[in-house]
PDB file of C-alpha atoms in Angstrom:
ATOM      1  CA  MET K   1      76.622 130.028  65.151  1.00  0.00           C
ATOM      2  CA  ALA K   2      74.546 131.912  67.733  1.00  0.00           C
ATOM      3  CA  SER K   3      72.919 135.037  66.409  1.00  0.00           C
ATOM      4  CA  THR K   4      73.976 138.357  67.844  1.00  0.00           C
ATOM      5  CA  GLU K   5      71.132 140.197  69.616  1.00  0.00           C
ATOM      6  CA  ARG K   6      70.496 143.566  68.047  1.00  0.00           C
ATOM      7  CA  ARG K   7      70.321 146.407  70.563  1.00  0.00           C
ATOM      8  CA  SER K   8      67.669 149.108  70.341  1.00  0.00           C
ATOM      9  CA  SER K   9      68.995 152.633  70.386  1.00  0.00           C
ATOM     10  CA  GLY K  10      65.980 154.008  72.246  1.00  0.00           C
ATOM     11  CA  PRO K  11      62.178 154.016  72.550  1.00  0.00           C
ATOM     12  CA  THR K  12      60.003 154.043  69.447  1.00  0.00           C
ATOM     13  CA  LEU K  13      57.927 157.183  68.975  1.00  0.00           C
ATOM     14  CA  PRO K  14      54.187 156.844  68.385  1.00  0.00           C
ATOM     15  CA  GLY K  15      52.957 156.810  64.820  1.00  0.00           C
ATOM     16  CA  ASP K  16      51.899 159.866  62.931  1.00  0.00           C
ATOM     17  CA  GLN K  17      48.360 160.876  63.877  1.00  0.00           C
ATOM     18  CA  THR K  18      47.481 160.975  60.185  1.00  0.00           C
ATOM     19  CA  GLY K  19      47.877 157.211  59.977  1.00  0.00           C
ATOM     20  CA  GLY K  20      51.568 156.848  59.184  1.00  0.00           C
ATOM     21  CA  SER K  21      53.632 153.998  60.552  1.00  0.00           C
ATOM     22  CA  ALA K  22      55.552 154.249  63.813  1.00  0.00           C
ATOM     23  CA  TRP K  23      59.011 155.746  63.696  1.00  0.00           C
ATOM     24  CA  GLU K  24      61.548 152.964  63.966  1.00  0.00           C
ATOM     25  CA  PRO K  25      64.673 153.694  66.023  1.00  0.00           C
ATOM     26  CA  PRO K  26      67.954 153.927  64.132  1.00  0.00           C
ATOM     27  CA  ALA K  27      70.178 150.895  63.793  1.00  0.00           C
ATOM     28  CA  ASP K  28      72.822 149.762  66.253  1.00  0.00           C
ATOM     29  CA  PRO K  29      75.042 152.762  67.155  1.00  0.00           C
ATOM     30  CA  VAL K  30      78.065 150.494  67.002  1.00  0.00           C
ATOM     31  CA  VAL K  31      77.349 149.945  63.300  1.00  0.00           C
ATOM     32  CA  LEU K  32      76.425 153.550  62.428  1.00  0.00           C
ATOM     33  CA  GLY K  33      79.106 155.234  64.483  1.00  0.00           C
ATOM     34  CA  PRO K  34      79.158 158.054  67.024  1.00  0.00           C
ATOM     35  CA  GLU K  35      76.273 160.037  65.497  1.00  0.00           C
ATOM     36  CA  ALA K  36      73.829 157.247  66.323  1.00  0.00           C
ATOM     37  CA  ASP K  37      74.905 157.562  69.965  1.00  0.00           C
ATOM     38  CA  HIS K  38      74.013 161.251  69.824  1.00  0.00           C
ATOM     39  CA  GLU K  39      70.578 160.414  68.431  1.00  0.00           C
ATOM     40  CA  ALA K  40      69.876 157.910  71.190  1.00  0.00           C
ATOM     41  CA  VAL K  41      70.967 160.365  73.866  1.00  0.00           C
ATOM     42  CA  ALA K  42      69.009 163.218  72.284  1.00  0.00           C
ATOM     43  CA  ARG K  43      65.854 161.139  71.985  1.00  0.00           C
ATOM     44  CA  LYS K  44      66.003 160.176  75.654  1.00  0.00           C
ATOM     45  CA  ILE K  45      66.569 163.803  76.674  1.00  0.00           C
ATOM     46  CA  LEU K  46      63.563 164.939  74.659  1.00  0.00           C
ATOM     47  CA  LEU K  47      61.263 162.251  76.012  1.00  0.00           C
ATOM     48  CA  ASP K  48      62.385 162.963  79.578  1.00  0.00           C
ATOM     49  CA  GLN K  49      61.824 166.701  79.115  1.00  0.00           C
ATOM     50  CA  LEU K  50      58.344 166.160  77.707  1.00  0.00           C
ATOM     51  CA  THR K  51      57.266 163.779  80.453  1.00  0.00           C
ATOM     52  CA  GLY K  52      56.474 166.484  83.013  1.00  0.00           C
ATOM     53  CA  ARG K  53      54.916 169.138  80.766  1.00  0.00           C
ATOM     54  CA  ALA K  54      54.816 170.474  77.242  1.00  0.00           C
ATOM     55  CA  ARG K  55      57.792 172.595  76.209  1.00  0.00           C
ATOM     56  CA  SER K  56      58.569 174.911  73.344  1.00  0.00           C
ATOM     57  CA  ARG K  57      60.918 173.839  70.583  1.00  0.00           C
ATOM     58  CA  ALA K  58      63.407 176.507  71.671  1.00  0.00           C
ATOM     59  CA  GLU K  59      63.457 175.182  75.242  1.00  0.00           C
ATOM     60  CA  LEU K  60      64.153 171.669  74.007  1.00  0.00           C
ATOM     61  CA  SER K  61      66.789 172.877  71.566  1.00  0.00           C
ATOM     62  CA  ASP K  62      68.574 174.747  74.366  1.00  0.00           C
ATOM     63  CA  ARG K  63      68.482 171.651  76.554  1.00  0.00           C
ATOM     64  CA  LEU K  64      70.009 169.491  73.835  1.00  0.00           C
ATOM     65  CA  ALA K  65      72.726 172.077  73.221  1.00  0.00           C
ATOM     66  CA  LYS K  66      73.624 172.137  76.921  1.00  0.00           C
ATOM     67  CA  LYS K  67      73.958 168.356  76.808  1.00  0.00           C
ATOM     68  CA  GLY K  68      76.383 168.569  73.897  1.00  0.00           C
ATOM     69  CA  VAL K  69      74.089 167.180  71.201  1.00  0.00           C
ATOM     70  CA  PRO K  70      75.263 168.347  67.741  1.00  0.00           C
ATOM     71  CA  LEU K  71      73.001 170.949  66.141  1.00  0.00           C
ATOM     72  CA  GLY K  72      72.254 168.806  63.094  1.00  0.00           C
ATOM     73  CA  VAL K  73      71.162 165.853  65.221  1.00  0.00           C
ATOM     74  CA  ALA K  74      69.059 168.103  67.449  1.00  0.00           C
ATOM     75  CA  ASP K  75      67.279 169.765  64.531  1.00  0.00           C
ATOM     76  CA  ARG K  76      66.573 166.444  62.836  1.00  0.00           C
ATOM     77  CA  LEU K  77      65.003 164.920  65.936  1.00  0.00           C
ATOM     78  CA  LEU K  78      63.048 168.055  66.794  1.00  0.00           C
ATOM     79  CA  ASP K  79      61.644 168.091  63.255  1.00  0.00           C
ATOM     80  CA  ARG K  80      60.504 164.501  63.686  1.00  0.00           C
ATOM     81  CA  PHE K  81      58.996 165.208  67.090  1.00  0.00           C
ATOM     82  CA  GLU K  82      57.048 168.062  65.488  1.00  0.00           C
ATOM     83  CA  GLU K  83      55.816 165.750  62.723  1.00  0.00           C
ATOM     84  CA  VAL K  84      54.309 163.323  65.247  1.00  0.00           C
ATOM     85  CA  GLY K  85      52.862 166.118  67.401  1.00  0.00           C
ATOM     86  CA  LEU K  86      55.120 165.782  70.426  1.00  0.00           C
ATOM     87  CA  VAL K  87      56.512 169.286  69.894  1.00  0.00           C
ATOM     88  CA  ASP K  88      53.958 171.942  68.957  1.00  0.00           C
ATOM     89  CA  ASP K  89      54.684 175.603  69.673  1.00  0.00           C
ATOM     90  CA  GLU K  90      51.135 176.692  68.832  1.00  0.00           C
ATOM     91  CA  ALA K  91      49.575 174.242  71.292  1.00  0.00           C
ATOM     92  CA  PHE K  92      52.245 175.089  73.862  1.00  0.00           C
ATOM     93  CA  ALA K  93      51.543 178.828  73.592  1.00  0.00           C
ATOM     94  CA  ARG K  94      47.784 178.375  73.983  1.00  0.00           C
ATOM     95  CA  SER K  95      48.219 176.066  76.950  1.00  0.00           C
ATOM     96  CA  TRP K  96      50.744 178.398  78.606  1.00  0.00           C
ATOM     97  CA  VAL K  97      48.454 181.413  78.222  1.00  0.00           C
ATOM     98  CA  GLN K  98      45.456 179.572  79.666  1.00  0.00           C
ATOM     99  CA  SER K  99      47.448 178.151  82.565  1.00  0.00           C
ATOM    100  CA  ARG K 100      49.154 181.392  83.573  1.00  0.00           C
ATOM    101  CA  ARG K 101      45.953 183.408  83.244  1.00  0.00           C
ATOM    102  CA  SER K 102      43.947 181.045  85.437  1.00  0.00           C
ATOM    103  CA  GLY K 103      46.738 180.361  87.918  1.00  0.00           C
ATOM    104  CA  LYS K 104      48.428 183.762  88.255  1.00  0.00           C
ATOM    105  CA  GLY K 105      45.966 186.183  86.685  1.00  0.00           C
ATOM    106  CA  LEU K 106      48.595 187.429  84.238  1.00  0.00           C
ATOM    107  CA  ALA K 107      47.650 189.887  81.517  1.00  0.00           C
ATOM    108  CA  ARG K 108      48.706 189.797  77.874  1.00  0.00           C
ATOM    109  CA  ARG K 109      51.831 191.936  78.309  1.00  0.00           C
ATOM    110  CA  ALA K 110      53.288 189.674  80.985  1.00  0.00           C
ATOM    111  CA  LEU K 111      52.279 186.584  79.026  1.00  0.00           C
ATOM    112  CA  ALA K 112      53.978 187.946  75.907  1.00  0.00           C
ATOM    113  CA  GLN K 113      57.170 188.427  77.881  1.00  0.00           C
ATOM    114  CA  GLU K 114      57.026 184.887  79.253  1.00  0.00           C
ATOM    115  CA  LEU K 115      56.402 183.360  75.839  1.00  0.00           C
ATOM    116  CA  ARG K 116      59.337 185.299  74.451  1.00  0.00           C
ATOM    117  CA  ARG K 117      61.542 183.912  77.229  1.00  0.00           C
ATOM    118  CA  LYS K 118      60.362 180.440  76.242  1.00  0.00           C
ATOM    119  CA  GLY K 119      61.518 181.096  72.693  1.00  0.00           C
ATOM    120  CA  VAL K 120      58.052 181.020  71.140  1.00  0.00           C
ATOM    121  CA  PRO K 121      58.073 182.914  67.806  1.00  0.00           C
ATOM    122  CA  ASP K 122      56.306 186.276  68.006  1.00  0.00           C
ATOM    123  CA  ASP K 123      53.675 185.398  65.393  1.00  0.00           C
ATOM    124  CA  ILE K 124      52.671 182.257  67.284  1.00  0.00           C
ATOM    125  CA  ALA K 125      52.654 184.122  70.599  1.00  0.00           C
ATOM    126  CA  HIS K 126      50.396 186.844  69.201  1.00  0.00           C
ATOM    127  CA  GLU K 127      47.941 184.258  67.864  1.00  0.00           C
ATOM    128  CA  ALA K 128      47.630 182.745  71.346  1.00  0.00           C
ATOM    129  CA  LEU K 129      47.337 186.158  73.001  1.00  0.00           C
ATOM    130  CA  ASP K 130      44.683 187.295  70.522  1.00  0.00           C
ATOM    131  CA  GLU K 131      42.404 184.620  71.982  1.00  0.00           C
ATOM    132  CA  VAL K 132      42.320 186.476  75.317  1.00  0.00           C
ATOM    133  CA  ASP K 133      39.036 188.365  75.658  1.00  0.00           C
ATOM    134  CA  PRO K 134      39.630 191.972  76.836  1.00  0.00           C
ATOM    135  CA  GLU K 135      36.557 191.736  79.073  1.00  0.00           C
ATOM    136  CA  ASP K 136      37.913 188.579  80.683  1.00  0.00           C
ATOM    137  CA  GLU K 137      41.209 190.354  81.269  1.00  0.00           C
ATOM    138  CA  MET K 138      39.414 193.277  82.906  1.00  0.00           C
ATOM    139  CA  GLU K 139      37.497 190.900  85.166  1.00  0.00           C
ATOM    140  CA  SER K 140      40.732 189.158  86.148  1.00  0.00           C
ATOM    141  CA  ALA K 141      42.142 192.541  87.173  1.00  0.00           C
ATOM    142  CA  ARG K 142      39.085 193.206  89.331  1.00  0.00           C
ATOM    143  CA  ILE K 143      39.409 189.854  91.051  1.00  0.00           C
ATOM    144  CA  LEU K 144      43.079 190.494  91.795  1.00  0.00           C
ATOM    145  CA  VAL K 145      42.319 193.907  93.320  1.00  0.00           C
ATOM    146  CA  ARG K 146      39.459 192.547  95.428  1.00  0.00           C
ATOM    147  CA  ARG K 147      41.715 189.859  96.845  1.00  0.00           C
ATOM    148  CA  LYS K 148      44.282 192.495  97.748  1.00  0.00           C
ATOM    149  CA  LEU K 149      41.908 195.066  99.278  1.00  0.00           C
ATOM    150  CA  ARG K 150      42.073 193.625 102.780  1.00  0.00           C
ATOM    151  CA  SER K 151      45.866 193.891 102.797  1.00  0.00           C
ATOM    152  CA  VAL K 152      45.700 197.664 102.231  1.00  0.00           C
ATOM    153  CA  THR K 153      43.161 198.328 104.977  1.00  0.00           C
ATOM    154  CA  GLY K 154      44.527 201.024 107.256  1.00  0.00           C
ATOM    155  CA  LEU K 155      47.015 202.330 104.718  1.00  0.00           C
ATOM    156  CA  ASP K 156      46.815 205.903 103.545  1.00  0.00           C
ATOM    157  CA  HIS K 157      45.117 206.484 100.220  1.00  0.00           C
ATOM    158  CA  THR K 158      48.248 207.051  98.135  1.00  0.00           C
ATOM    159  CA  THR K 159      50.012 203.981  99.527  1.00  0.00           C
ATOM    160  CA  ALA K 160      46.944 201.809  98.954  1.00  0.00           C
ATOM    161  CA  VAL K 161      46.692 202.979  95.355  1.00  0.00           C
ATOM    162  CA  ARG K 162      50.408 202.384  94.803  1.00  0.00           C
ATOM    163  CA  ARG K 163      50.198 198.841  96.177  1.00  0.00           C
ATOM    164  CA  LEU K 164      47.163 197.912  94.111  1.00  0.00           C
ATOM    165  CA  GLY K 165      48.286 199.626  90.916  1.00  0.00           C
ATOM    166  CA  GLY K 166      51.793 198.232  91.229  1.00  0.00           C
ATOM    167  CA  MET K 167      50.443 194.716  91.712  1.00  0.00           C
ATOM    168  CA  LEU K 168      48.444 194.960  88.494  1.00  0.00           C
ATOM    169  CA  ALA K 169      51.389 196.477  86.640  1.00  0.00           C
ATOM    170  CA  ARG K 170      53.693 193.624  87.632  1.00  0.00           C
ATOM    171  CA  LYS K 171      51.130 191.174  86.293  1.00  0.00           C
ATOM    172  CA  GLY K 172      51.181 192.921  82.936  1.00  0.00           C
ATOM    173  CA  TYR K 173      48.055 195.078  83.036  1.00  0.00           C
ATOM    174  CA  PRO K 174      48.242 198.342  81.080  1.00  0.00           C
ATOM    175  CA  ALA K 175      48.250 201.544  83.111  1.00  0.00           C
ATOM    176  CA  GLY K 176      44.823 202.514  81.760  1.00  0.00           C
ATOM    177  CA  THR K 177      43.286 199.271  82.947  1.00  0.00           C
ATOM    178  CA  ALA K 178      45.106 199.465  86.263  1.00  0.00           C
ATOM    179  CA  PHE K 179      43.952 202.941  87.256  1.00  0.00           C
ATOM    180  CA  ARG K 180      40.375 202.290  86.130  1.00  0.00           C
ATOM    181  CA  VAL K 181      40.037 199.036  88.061  1.00  0.00           C
ATOM    182  CA  VAL K 182      41.741 200.375  91.191  1.00  0.00           C
ATOM    183  CA  ARG K 183      39.545 203.480  91.223  1.00  0.00           C
ATOM    184  CA  GLU K 184      36.321 201.539  90.699  1.00  0.00           C
ATOM    185  CA  GLU K 185      37.129 198.853  93.250  1.00  0.00           C
ATOM    186  CA  LEU K 186      38.201 201.366  95.894  1.00  0.00           C
ATOM    187  CA  ASP K 187      34.991 203.304  95.282  1.00  0.00           C
ATOM    188  CA  ALA K 188      32.958 200.103  95.593  1.00  0.00           C
ATOM    189  CA  ALA K 189      34.704 199.353  98.885  1.00  0.00           C
ATOM    190  CA  GLY K 190      33.778 202.782 100.226  1.00  0.00           C
ATOM    191  CA  ARG K 191      37.215 204.332  99.817  1.00  0.00           C
ATOM    192  CA  ASP K 192      36.969 207.389  97.600  1.00  0.00           C
ATOM    193  CA  ALA K 193      39.726 207.252  94.970  1.00  0.00           C
ATOM    194  CA  ASP K 194      40.805 210.357  93.094  1.00  0.00           C
ATOM    195  CA  SER K 195      41.152 209.518  89.386  1.00  0.00           C
ATOM    196  CA  GLU K 196      44.251 211.643  88.799  1.00  0.00           C
ATOM    197  CA  THR K 197      46.059 210.176  91.801  1.00  0.00           C
ATOM    198  CA  VAL K 198      45.252 206.623  90.771  1.00  0.00           C
ATOM    199  CA  ARG K 199      46.385 207.204  87.181  1.00  0.00           C
ATOM    200  CA  ASP K 200      49.639 208.892  88.202  1.00  0.00           C
ATOM    201  CA  VAL K 201      50.542 206.140  90.648  1.00  0.00           C
ATOM    202  CA  ALA K 202      49.636 203.357  88.213  1.00  0.00           C
ATOM    203  CA  VAL K 203      51.826 204.870  85.486  1.00  0.00           C
ATOM    204  CA  GLU K 204      54.655 205.437  87.964  1.00  0.00           C
ATOM    205  CA  GLU K 205      54.542 201.800  89.074  1.00  0.00           C
ATOM    206  CA  TRP K 206      54.418 200.365  85.543  1.00  0.00           C
ATOM    207  CA  PRO K 207      57.574 198.215  85.065  1.00  0.00           C
ATOM    208  CA  ASP K 208      59.774 198.457  81.997  1.00  0.00           C
ATOM    209  CA  THR K 209      59.285 195.071  80.323  1.00  0.00           C
ATOM    210  CA  GLY K 210      61.176 195.979  77.175  1.00  0.00           C
ATOM    211  CA  LEU K 211      58.189 194.904  75.070  1.00  0.00           C
ATOM    212  CA  SER K 212      56.286 196.966  72.547  1.00  0.00           C
ATOM    213  CA  PRO K 213      52.627 197.541  73.450  1.00  0.00           C
ATOM    214  CA  LEU K 214      50.352 194.798  72.211  1.00  0.00           C
ATOM    215  CA  PRO K 215      47.446 195.653  69.915  1.00  0.00           C
TER     216      PRO K 215
END
């Protein structure tokens, strides 16, 4: 009698980095029933989602839920993906902070808000944000203002301050940092900036992020 070819339920994950054996896919879904189908579908969704970039566990969990994967199946697979290092919220948070700081010049407040939207736990987010050097953040603010100075040429003083301070505020810089950097950069560019005016405008332009101030 001809043997029946056994079908694989999905790709095999790489072995544990500590030296463990590779994770074997579950048996034929026809034998194990409907839940095995869910596992195969969930595994493919996770691998597809992780192909483009790293994602937080919460993002992946939300994606599985939208695709109708049962919570128990989703949690089990996400746990296994964490064990083999394919899902790592700590690494994701550090990478996200570095990328958004270098690409967009975002400050810690804005980064904290983004990480919260990604579902990264607050303790993990704060660990990643604590790695940001305050001096580096100040220098990033200066660079942003310098790039924007040409666009405010010809504007009256108050409008120029509002544009520059508001830009820093939207990128998550505290009002104190914003008014200091704007004042110093306007002075350096030969445009006398009144400290009180700069501070008042920077505070006025500060958006309500709904986040508590970071330490």
